[in-house]
Amino acid sequence: MSQISAKDASAASGQDPIITMRNVEKHYGNFHALRDINLDVARGEVIAIIGPSGSGKSTLIRCINHLETISSGTITVDGVTVKEGKNLALVRAEVGMVFQQFNLFPHMSVLRNVAIAPMRVRGISKAEAETRARQLLDRVGLSAHVDKYPDQLSGGQQQRVAIARALAMEPLVLLFDEPTSALDPEMVGEVLDVMQSLAASGVTMLVVTHEMGFARRVADRVVFMEAGRIIEQNAPEALFDTPQTERAQAFLSAIQHGA
């Protein structure tokens, strides 16, 4: 079996991993959401996280930037331990996140939505922030919409603004929590195209997704989760074509047959 170990990807890159998760546990009362998670993410790596609903996928990535607090274990981002206090501000400045719901400020223009965080968190000037915001909006195909407000945009356009907003902080890592699940089917492709472009440019990405075609096409590694555990992880073609565990086989077979 050629399953990738947690350290293989980083070792192959010749660099320390940008994210490490060691023996991570997460409980919500009596519910055990994450069980002994060990995962390394190499710089520039794109990881797709798949699995059935309730398997812990979103919880895992929300723990990386401390939107969820782990019960035990350790997480580090670029050598900084994720925990309350001054470390948390350091981590969140370097980890961008794109949610299922777009979470844009409805009272701000598209341009302002993208420019505001670098001004407030990084302390850059309004002129510099807006110049950068325009460049990013052009990158995601929205240069003609900078003066509009979120409710004047389609869902796909709003999600692309959210991606530009995350990029505006120049993060080391981008986390995507099912970024296309709230979109109408015809809008999914425009968001996945932007994400594929980001992946090709070397952005480190962790993507929780139900889009198996995207995971196969874009990810360097696919992680399959169930019941709070990482059950299997491998290169996309290996995991999708020859899954090594019965649970991954059953999950992928159900998807293939539309169950």
PDB file of C-alpha atoms in Angstrom:
ATOM      1  CA  MET A   1       0.000   0.000   0.000  1.00  0.00           C
ATOM      2  CA  SER A   2       1.333   3.431  -0.955  1.00  0.00           C
ATOM      3  CA  GLN A   3      -0.583   5.497   1.589  1.00  0.00           C
ATOM      4  CA  ILE A   4       1.124   8.804   2.372  1.00  0.00           C
ATOM      5  CA  SER A   5       2.263   9.250   5.971  1.00  0.00           C
ATOM      6  CA  ALA A   6       1.661  12.536   7.751  1.00  0.00           C
ATOM      7  CA  LYS A   7       5.272  13.591   7.254  1.00  0.00           C
ATOM      8  CA  ASP A   8       5.929  12.419   3.690  1.00  0.00           C
ATOM      9  CA  ALA A   9       4.725  15.540   1.905  1.00  0.00           C
ATOM     10  CA  SER A  10       6.816  17.910   3.993  1.00  0.00           C
ATOM     11  CA  ALA A  11       9.875  15.705   3.813  1.00  0.00           C
ATOM     12  CA  ALA A  12       9.585  15.576   0.055  1.00  0.00           C
ATOM     13  CA  SER A  13       9.476  19.363  -0.112  1.00  0.00           C
ATOM     14  CA  GLY A  14      12.679  19.681   1.928  1.00  0.00           C
ATOM     15  CA  GLN A  15      10.970  22.131   4.284  1.00  0.00           C
ATOM     16  CA  ASP A  16       9.347  21.991   7.673  1.00  0.00           C
ATOM     17  CA  PRO A  17       5.574  21.640   7.333  1.00  0.00           C
ATOM     18  CA  ILE A  18       3.638  24.884   7.500  1.00  0.00           C
ATOM     19  CA  ILE A  19       0.899  23.191   9.563  1.00  0.00           C
ATOM     20  CA  THR A  20       1.316  20.367  12.045  1.00  0.00           C
ATOM     21  CA  MET A  21      -1.470  18.680  13.989  1.00  0.00           C
ATOM     22  CA  ARG A  22      -0.458  16.228  16.680  1.00  0.00           C
ATOM     23  CA  ASN A  23      -2.812  13.966  18.644  1.00  0.00           C
ATOM     24  CA  VAL A  24      -5.632  16.490  18.251  1.00  0.00           C
ATOM     25  CA  GLU A  25      -8.874  15.686  20.049  1.00  0.00           C
ATOM     26  CA  LYS A  26     -12.091  17.694  20.064  1.00  0.00           C
ATOM     27  CA  HIS A  27     -15.137  17.055  22.238  1.00  0.00           C
ATOM     28  CA  TYR A  28     -18.492  18.813  22.266  1.00  0.00           C
ATOM     29  CA  GLY A  29     -19.767  17.574  25.598  1.00  0.00           C
ATOM     30  CA  ASN A  30     -20.117  13.812  25.133  1.00  0.00           C
ATOM     31  CA  PHE A  31     -19.693  14.016  21.370  1.00  0.00           C
ATOM     32  CA  HIS A  32     -16.200  13.084  20.179  1.00  0.00           C
ATOM     33  CA  ALA A  33     -15.754  15.247  17.062  1.00  0.00           C
ATOM     34  CA  LEU A  34     -12.036  14.703  16.357  1.00  0.00           C
ATOM     35  CA  ARG A  35     -10.082  11.611  17.344  1.00  0.00           C
ATOM     36  CA  ASP A  36      -6.277  11.512  17.419  1.00  0.00           C
ATOM     37  CA  ILE A  37      -5.719  13.717  14.366  1.00  0.00           C
ATOM     38  CA  ASN A  38      -2.121  13.750  13.103  1.00  0.00           C
ATOM     39  CA  LEU A  39      -1.540  15.716   9.937  1.00  0.00           C
ATOM     40  CA  ASP A  40       1.272  17.707   8.346  1.00  0.00           C
ATOM     41  CA  VAL A  41       0.722  20.174   5.519  1.00  0.00           C
ATOM     42  CA  ALA A  42       3.673  21.145   3.337  1.00  0.00           C
ATOM     43  CA  ARG A  43       4.171  24.645   2.022  1.00  0.00           C
ATOM     44  CA  GLY A  44       2.373  25.022  -1.279  1.00  0.00           C
ATOM     45  CA  GLU A  45       0.437  21.793  -0.820  1.00  0.00           C
ATOM     46  CA  VAL A  46      -3.248  21.529  -1.698  1.00  0.00           C
ATOM     47  CA  ILE A  47      -5.172  19.080   0.475  1.00  0.00           C
ATOM     48  CA  ALA A  48      -8.786  18.133  -0.175  1.00  0.00           C
ATOM     49  CA  ILE A  49     -10.661  16.792   2.849  1.00  0.00           C
ATOM     50  CA  ILE A  50     -13.584  14.537   2.008  1.00  0.00           C
ATOM     51  CA  GLY A  51     -15.948  12.259   3.862  1.00  0.00           C
ATOM     52  CA  PRO A  52     -19.578  11.886   4.930  1.00  0.00           C
ATOM     53  CA  SER A  53     -21.474  14.649   6.693  1.00  0.00           C
ATOM     54  CA  GLY A  54     -20.607  14.816  10.366  1.00  0.00           C
ATOM     55  CA  SER A  55     -17.201  13.195   9.922  1.00  0.00           C
ATOM     56  CA  GLY A  56     -15.291  16.139  11.412  1.00  0.00           C
ATOM     57  CA  LYS A  57     -14.007  17.783   8.226  1.00  0.00           C
ATOM     58  CA  SER A  58     -15.131  21.331   8.992  1.00  0.00           C
ATOM     59  CA  THR A  59     -14.230  20.988  12.653  1.00  0.00           C
ATOM     60  CA  LEU A  60     -10.691  20.010  11.676  1.00  0.00           C
ATOM     61  CA  ILE A  61     -10.001  23.108   9.616  1.00  0.00           C
ATOM     62  CA  ARG A  62     -11.829  25.411  12.060  1.00  0.00           C
ATOM     63  CA  CYS A  63      -9.440  24.242  14.767  1.00  0.00           C
ATOM     64  CA  ILE A  64      -6.457  25.412  12.712  1.00  0.00           C
ATOM     65  CA  ASN A  65      -7.358  29.080  13.177  1.00  0.00           C
ATOM     66  CA  HIS A  66      -8.964  28.514  16.570  1.00  0.00           C
ATOM     67  CA  LEU A  67     -12.538  29.090  15.505  1.00  0.00           C
ATOM     68  CA  GLU A  68     -12.961  25.851  17.428  1.00  0.00           C
ATOM     69  CA  THR A  69     -10.847  25.139  20.512  1.00  0.00           C
ATOM     70  CA  ILE A  70      -9.210  21.728  20.651  1.00  0.00           C
ATOM     71  CA  SER A  71      -9.678  19.578  23.741  1.00  0.00           C
ATOM     72  CA  SER A  72      -6.130  18.191  23.663  1.00  0.00           C
ATOM     73  CA  GLY A  73      -3.142  17.840  21.375  1.00  0.00           C
ATOM     74  CA  THR A  74      -1.219  20.579  19.560  1.00  0.00           C
ATOM     75  CA  ILE A  75      -1.548  22.555  16.329  1.00  0.00           C
ATOM     76  CA  THR A  76       1.181  24.795  14.952  1.00  0.00           C
ATOM     77  CA  VAL A  77       1.108  27.161  11.985  1.00  0.00           C
ATOM     78  CA  ASP A  78       4.495  28.239  10.656  1.00  0.00           C
ATOM     79  CA  GLY A  79       6.017  27.223  13.983  1.00  0.00           C
ATOM     80  CA  VAL A  80       3.518  29.174  16.108  1.00  0.00           C
ATOM     81  CA  THR A  81       1.345  27.146  18.471  1.00  0.00           C
ATOM     82  CA  VAL A  82      -2.372  27.802  18.018  1.00  0.00           C
ATOM     83  CA  LYS A  83      -3.707  28.906  21.404  1.00  0.00           C
ATOM     84  CA  GLU A  84      -5.346  31.830  23.166  1.00  0.00           C
ATOM     85  CA  GLY A  85      -3.310  34.985  23.689  1.00  0.00           C
ATOM     86  CA  LYS A  86      -0.880  36.797  21.440  1.00  0.00           C
ATOM     87  CA  ASN A  87      -0.213  33.630  19.437  1.00  0.00           C
ATOM     88  CA  LEU A  88      -3.794  33.632  18.217  1.00  0.00           C
ATOM     89  CA  ALA A  89      -3.508  37.048  16.562  1.00  0.00           C
ATOM     90  CA  LEU A  90      -0.307  35.913  14.839  1.00  0.00           C
ATOM     91  CA  VAL A  91      -1.944  32.769  13.524  1.00  0.00           C
ATOM     92  CA  ARG A  92      -5.145  34.425  12.343  1.00  0.00           C
ATOM     93  CA  ALA A  93      -3.164  37.077  10.472  1.00  0.00           C
ATOM     94  CA  GLU A  94      -1.521  34.286   8.459  1.00  0.00           C
ATOM     95  CA  VAL A  95      -4.490  31.965   7.927  1.00  0.00           C
ATOM     96  CA  GLY A  96      -7.260  33.060   5.579  1.00  0.00           C
ATOM     97  CA  MET A  97     -10.635  31.351   5.568  1.00  0.00           C
ATOM     98  CA  VAL A  98     -13.461  31.111   3.072  1.00  0.00           C
ATOM     99  CA  PHE A  99     -16.768  29.876   4.485  1.00  0.00           C
ATOM    100  CA  GLN A 100     -19.865  28.181   3.048  1.00  0.00           C
ATOM    101  CA  GLN A 101     -21.774  31.406   3.580  1.00  0.00           C
ATOM    102  CA  PHE A 102     -19.881  34.358   2.204  1.00  0.00           C
ATOM    103  CA  ASN A 103     -19.873  36.478   5.399  1.00  0.00           C
ATOM    104  CA  LEU A 104     -19.360  39.733   3.494  1.00  0.00           C
ATOM    105  CA  PHE A 105     -20.158  43.052   5.146  1.00  0.00           C
ATOM    106  CA  PRO A 106     -23.495  43.994   3.527  1.00  0.00           C
ATOM    107  CA  HIS A 107     -23.074  47.724   4.167  1.00  0.00           C
ATOM    108  CA  MET A 108     -19.653  47.898   2.476  1.00  0.00           C
ATOM    109  CA  SER A 109     -18.824  47.955  -1.216  1.00  0.00           C
ATOM    110  CA  VAL A 110     -16.983  45.048  -2.773  1.00  0.00           C
ATOM    111  CA  LEU A 111     -13.797  47.120  -2.783  1.00  0.00           C
ATOM    112  CA  ARG A 112     -14.171  48.035   0.879  1.00  0.00           C
ATOM    113  CA  ASN A 113     -14.893  44.433   1.853  1.00  0.00           C
ATOM    114  CA  VAL A 114     -11.551  43.383   0.403  1.00  0.00           C
ATOM    115  CA  ALA A 115      -9.509  46.368   1.593  1.00  0.00           C
ATOM    116  CA  ILE A 116     -10.714  46.719   5.180  1.00  0.00           C
ATOM    117  CA  ALA A 117      -8.776  43.909   6.917  1.00  0.00           C
ATOM    118  CA  PRO A 118      -5.302  44.873   5.636  1.00  0.00           C
ATOM    119  CA  MET A 119      -5.944  48.445   6.761  1.00  0.00           C
ATOM    120  CA  ARG A 120      -7.084  47.457  10.252  1.00  0.00           C
ATOM    121  CA  VAL A 121      -4.870  44.424  10.892  1.00  0.00           C
ATOM    122  CA  ARG A 122      -1.759  45.099   8.831  1.00  0.00           C
ATOM    123  CA  GLY A 123      -1.923  48.872   9.243  1.00  0.00           C
ATOM    124  CA  ILE A 124      -1.402  49.684   5.575  1.00  0.00           C
ATOM    125  CA  SER A 125      -2.737  52.863   4.030  1.00  0.00           C
ATOM    126  CA  LYS A 126      -6.152  53.116   2.442  1.00  0.00           C
ATOM    127  CA  ALA A 127      -4.603  53.862  -0.954  1.00  0.00           C
ATOM    128  CA  GLU A 128      -2.313  50.832  -0.811  1.00  0.00           C
ATOM    129  CA  ALA A 129      -5.087  48.567   0.464  1.00  0.00           C
ATOM    130  CA  GLU A 130      -7.478  49.643  -2.283  1.00  0.00           C
ATOM    131  CA  THR A 131      -4.839  49.215  -4.974  1.00  0.00           C
ATOM    132  CA  ARG A 132      -4.181  45.700  -3.732  1.00  0.00           C
ATOM    133  CA  ALA A 133      -7.930  45.027  -3.493  1.00  0.00           C
ATOM    134  CA  ARG A 134      -8.465  46.076  -7.106  1.00  0.00           C
ATOM    135  CA  GLN A 135      -5.680  43.758  -8.233  1.00  0.00           C
ATOM    136  CA  LEU A 136      -7.202  40.847  -6.345  1.00  0.00           C
ATOM    137  CA  LEU A 137     -10.708  41.547  -7.615  1.00  0.00           C
ATOM    138  CA  ASP A 138      -9.310  41.576 -11.123  1.00  0.00           C
ATOM    139  CA  ARG A 139      -7.629  38.255 -10.378  1.00  0.00           C
ATOM    140  CA  VAL A 140     -10.985  36.688  -9.469  1.00  0.00           C
ATOM    141  CA  GLY A 141     -12.735  38.270 -12.453  1.00  0.00           C
ATOM    142  CA  LEU A 142     -14.651  40.999 -10.650  1.00  0.00           C
ATOM    143  CA  SER A 143     -12.899  44.221 -11.650  1.00  0.00           C
ATOM    144  CA  ALA A 144     -16.150  45.545 -13.107  1.00  0.00           C
ATOM    145  CA  HIS A 145     -17.982  45.152  -9.792  1.00  0.00           C
ATOM    146  CA  VAL A 146     -15.764  46.955  -7.282  1.00  0.00           C
ATOM    147  CA  ASP A 147     -18.342  49.618  -6.424  1.00  0.00           C
ATOM    148  CA  LYS A 148     -21.285  47.241  -6.014  1.00  0.00           C
ATOM    149  CA  TYR A 149     -22.605  45.918  -2.724  1.00  0.00           C
ATOM    150  CA  PRO A 150     -22.882  42.206  -1.872  1.00  0.00           C
ATOM    151  CA  ASP A 151     -26.637  42.027  -2.428  1.00  0.00           C
ATOM    152  CA  GLN A 152     -26.093  43.209  -6.009  1.00  0.00           C
ATOM    153  CA  LEU A 153     -23.963  40.155  -6.799  1.00  0.00           C
ATOM    154  CA  SER A 154     -24.728  36.522  -7.522  1.00  0.00           C
ATOM    155  CA  GLY A 155     -23.727  33.872  -5.013  1.00  0.00           C
ATOM    156  CA  GLY A 156     -20.761  32.866  -7.128  1.00  0.00           C
ATOM    157  CA  GLN A 157     -19.602  36.457  -7.374  1.00  0.00           C
ATOM    158  CA  GLN A 158     -19.959  36.937  -3.631  1.00  0.00           C
ATOM    159  CA  GLN A 159     -17.855  33.857  -2.961  1.00  0.00           C
ATOM    160  CA  ARG A 160     -15.174  35.152  -5.313  1.00  0.00           C
ATOM    161  CA  VAL A 161     -15.177  38.427  -3.344  1.00  0.00           C
ATOM    162  CA  ALA A 162     -14.744  36.351  -0.185  1.00  0.00           C
ATOM    163  CA  ILE A 163     -11.732  34.635  -1.748  1.00  0.00           C
ATOM    164  CA  ALA A 164     -10.239  38.002  -2.728  1.00  0.00           C
ATOM    165  CA  ARG A 165     -10.841  39.242   0.817  1.00  0.00           C
ATOM    166  CA  ALA A 166      -8.982  36.251   2.254  1.00  0.00           C
ATOM    167  CA  LEU A 167      -6.092  36.797  -0.170  1.00  0.00           C
ATOM    168  CA  ALA A 168      -5.859  40.487   0.740  1.00  0.00           C
ATOM    169  CA  MET A 169      -4.179  39.580   4.026  1.00  0.00           C
ATOM    170  CA  GLU A 170      -1.481  37.721   2.057  1.00  0.00           C
ATOM    171  CA  PRO A 171      -1.957  34.632   4.229  1.00  0.00           C
ATOM    172  CA  LEU A 172       0.416  31.712   4.403  1.00  0.00           C
ATOM    173  CA  VAL A 173      -2.518  29.299   4.290  1.00  0.00           C
ATOM    174  CA  LEU A 174      -6.049  29.404   2.908  1.00  0.00           C
ATOM    175  CA  LEU A 175      -8.788  27.285   4.461  1.00  0.00           C
ATOM    176  CA  PHE A 176     -11.957  26.568   2.495  1.00  0.00           C
ATOM    177  CA  ASP A 177     -15.001  25.169   4.314  1.00  0.00           C
ATOM    178  CA  GLU A 178     -17.216  23.713   1.578  1.00  0.00           C
ATOM    179  CA  PRO A 179     -17.008  26.955  -0.413  1.00  0.00           C
ATOM    180  CA  THR A 180     -19.438  25.842  -3.133  1.00  0.00           C
ATOM    181  CA  SER A 181     -22.108  24.128  -1.022  1.00  0.00           C
ATOM    182  CA  ALA A 182     -24.321  27.245  -0.771  1.00  0.00           C
ATOM    183  CA  LEU A 183     -24.149  27.983  -4.496  1.00  0.00           C
ATOM    184  CA  ASP A 184     -26.539  27.163  -7.287  1.00  0.00           C
ATOM    185  CA  PRO A 185     -25.019  24.478  -9.536  1.00  0.00           C
ATOM    186  CA  GLU A 186     -24.324  26.876 -12.407  1.00  0.00           C
ATOM    187  CA  MET A 187     -22.215  29.061 -10.114  1.00  0.00           C
ATOM    188  CA  VAL A 188     -19.990  26.303  -8.744  1.00  0.00           C
ATOM    189  CA  GLY A 189     -17.649  26.215 -11.709  1.00  0.00           C
ATOM    190  CA  GLU A 190     -16.672  29.886 -11.529  1.00  0.00           C
ATOM    191  CA  VAL A 191     -15.561  29.508  -7.903  1.00  0.00           C
ATOM    192  CA  LEU A 192     -13.708  26.235  -8.515  1.00  0.00           C
ATOM    193  CA  ASP A 193     -11.898  27.852 -11.446  1.00  0.00           C
ATOM    194  CA  VAL A 194     -10.582  30.596  -9.150  1.00  0.00           C
ATOM    195  CA  MET A 195      -9.513  28.014  -6.578  1.00  0.00           C
ATOM    196  CA  GLN A 196      -7.745  25.956  -9.225  1.00  0.00           C
ATOM    197  CA  SER A 197      -5.860  29.072 -10.344  1.00  0.00           C
ATOM    198  CA  LEU A 198      -4.796  29.732  -6.750  1.00  0.00           C
ATOM    199  CA  ALA A 199      -3.597  26.165  -6.362  1.00  0.00           C
ATOM    200  CA  ALA A 200      -1.557  26.455  -9.555  1.00  0.00           C
ATOM    201  CA  SER A 201       0.086  29.613  -8.209  1.00  0.00           C
ATOM    202  CA  GLY A 202       1.452  27.788  -5.158  1.00  0.00           C
ATOM    203  CA  VAL A 203      -0.977  28.873  -2.432  1.00  0.00           C
ATOM    204  CA  THR A 204      -1.155  26.412   0.473  1.00  0.00           C
ATOM    205  CA  MET A 205      -4.779  25.284   0.683  1.00  0.00           C
ATOM    206  CA  LEU A 206      -6.921  22.962   2.776  1.00  0.00           C
ATOM    207  CA  VAL A 207     -10.292  22.452   1.152  1.00  0.00           C
ATOM    208  CA  VAL A 208     -13.268  20.688   2.701  1.00  0.00           C
ATOM    209  CA  THR A 209     -15.318  19.746  -0.318  1.00  0.00           C
ATOM    210  CA  HIS A 210     -17.957  17.478  -1.822  1.00  0.00           C
ATOM    211  CA  GLU A 211     -16.631  18.298  -5.302  1.00  0.00           C
ATOM    212  CA  MET A 212     -14.806  15.053  -6.081  1.00  0.00           C
ATOM    213  CA  GLY A 213     -13.816  16.165  -9.570  1.00  0.00           C
ATOM    214  CA  PHE A 214     -12.080  19.214  -8.121  1.00  0.00           C
ATOM    215  CA  ALA A 215     -10.333  17.094  -5.478  1.00  0.00           C
ATOM    216  CA  ARG A 216      -9.069  14.661  -8.099  1.00  0.00           C
ATOM    217  CA  ARG A 217      -7.968  17.384 -10.495  1.00  0.00           C
ATOM    218  CA  VAL A 218      -6.413  19.950  -8.160  1.00  0.00           C
ATOM    219  CA  ALA A 219      -5.368  18.382  -4.854  1.00  0.00           C
ATOM    220  CA  ASP A 220      -1.897  17.062  -4.151  1.00  0.00           C
ATOM    221  CA  ARG A 221      -3.357  14.853  -1.440  1.00  0.00           C
ATOM    222  CA  VAL A 222      -6.850  13.737  -0.476  1.00  0.00           C
ATOM    223  CA  VAL A 223      -7.729  13.050   3.155  1.00  0.00           C
ATOM    224  CA  PHE A 224     -10.771  10.850   3.843  1.00  0.00           C
ATOM    225  CA  MET A 225     -12.422  11.261   7.249  1.00  0.00           C
ATOM    226  CA  GLU A 226     -15.129   9.405   9.085  1.00  0.00           C
ATOM    227  CA  ALA A 227     -16.364   9.618  12.681  1.00  0.00           C
ATOM    228  CA  GLY A 228     -13.727  12.191  13.587  1.00  0.00           C
ATOM    229  CA  ARG A 229     -10.779  10.166  12.322  1.00  0.00           C
ATOM    230  CA  ILE A 230      -8.496  10.348   9.318  1.00  0.00           C
ATOM    231  CA  ILE A 231      -9.213   6.939   7.826  1.00  0.00           C
ATOM    232  CA  GLU A 232      -7.093   7.188   4.702  1.00  0.00           C
ATOM    233  CA  GLN A 233      -4.961   9.738   2.844  1.00  0.00           C
ATOM    234  CA  ASN A 234      -3.218   9.456  -0.473  1.00  0.00           C
ATOM    235  CA  ALA A 235      -2.588  11.082  -3.826  1.00  0.00           C
ATOM    236  CA  PRO A 236      -5.922  11.693  -5.595  1.00  0.00           C
ATOM    237  CA  GLU A 237      -5.599   9.055  -8.297  1.00  0.00           C
ATOM    238  CA  ALA A 238      -4.624   6.414  -5.737  1.00  0.00           C
ATOM    239  CA  LEU A 239      -7.366   7.229  -3.250  1.00  0.00           C
ATOM    240  CA  PHE A 240     -10.120   7.547  -5.831  1.00  0.00           C
ATOM    241  CA  ASP A 241      -9.106   4.631  -8.037  1.00  0.00           C
ATOM    242  CA  THR A 242      -7.795   2.135  -5.461  1.00  0.00           C
ATOM    243  CA  PRO A 243      -8.967   3.116  -1.963  1.00  0.00           C
ATOM    244  CA  GLN A 244      -7.344   0.927   0.672  1.00  0.00           C
ATOM    245  CA  THR A 245     -10.070   0.921   3.333  1.00  0.00           C
ATOM    246  CA  GLU A 246     -13.573  -0.491   3.187  1.00  0.00           C
ATOM    247  CA  ARG A 247     -15.077   2.779   4.406  1.00  0.00           C
ATOM    248  CA  ALA A 248     -13.415   4.851   1.700  1.00  0.00           C
ATOM    249  CA  GLN A 249     -14.461   2.269  -0.882  1.00  0.00           C
ATOM    250  CA  ALA A 250     -18.078   2.391   0.306  1.00  0.00           C
ATOM    251  CA  PHE A 251     -18.164   6.200   0.429  1.00  0.00           C
ATOM    252  CA  LEU A 252     -16.723   6.655  -3.059  1.00  0.00           C
ATOM    253  CA  SER A 253     -18.942   3.915  -4.480  1.00  0.00           C
ATOM    254  CA  ALA A 254     -22.033   5.595  -3.045  1.00  0.00           C
ATOM    255  CA  ILE A 255     -21.034   8.911  -4.605  1.00  0.00           C
ATOM    256  CA  GLN A 256     -20.317   7.291  -7.949  1.00  0.00           C
ATOM    257  CA  HIS A 257     -23.718   5.662  -7.983  1.00  0.00           C
ATOM    258  CA  GLY A 258     -25.538   8.749  -6.776  1.00  0.00           C
ATOM    259  CA  ALA A 259     -26.517   7.341  -3.422  1.00  0.00           C
TER     260      ALA A 259
END
